[in-house]
Short mmCIF file of C-alpha atoms in Angstrom, two decimals:
data_model
loop_
_atom_site.label_atom_id
_atom_site.label_comp_id
_atom_site.label_asym_id
_atom_site.label_seq_id
_atom_site.Cartn_x
_atom_site.Cartn_y
_atom_site.Cartn_z
CA MET A 1 -97.46 17.96 -141.25
CA ALA A 2 -100.03 15.24 -141.77
CA ALA A 3 -102.05 17.58 -143.97
CA HIS A 4 -98.98 18.29 -146.09
CA HIS A 5 -98.31 14.56 -146.46
CA TRP A 6 -101.93 13.97 -147.47
CA GLU A 7 -101.74 16.81 -150.00
CA ALA A 8 -98.57 15.34 -151.50
CA LEU A 9 -100.15 11.90 -151.66
CA THR A 10 -103.27 13.30 -153.34
CA GLY A 11 -101.11 15.19 -155.83
CA ALA A 12 -99.20 12.02 -156.69
CA CYS A 13 -102.48 10.13 -157.15
CA LYS A 14 -103.85 12.85 -159.44
CA ALA A 15 -100.63 12.90 -161.47
CA TRP A 16 -100.63 9.10 -161.80
CA THR A 17 -104.31 9.01 -162.76
CA GLY A 18 -103.78 11.83 -165.28
CA SER A 19 -100.86 10.05 -166.93
CA ARG A 20 -102.86 6.82 -167.07
CA SER A 21 -105.90 8.51 -168.62
CA SER A 22 -103.76 10.38 -171.17
CA ALA A 23 -102.00 7.13 -172.09
CA ARG A 24 -105.40 5.48 -172.52
CA LEU A 25 -106.53 8.34 -174.78
CA GLN A 26 -103.37 8.00 -176.87
CA GLY A 27 -104.08 4.27 -177.21
CA LEU A 28 -107.59 5.02 -178.49
CA PHE A 29 -106.42 7.38 -181.23
#
């Protein structure tokens, strides 16, 4: 259960970081 929670948390972090990086790229161009 803890592993599943950690996996979900990591997935959310990756999704948030990806959206932030894509937004930054859009701001550059």
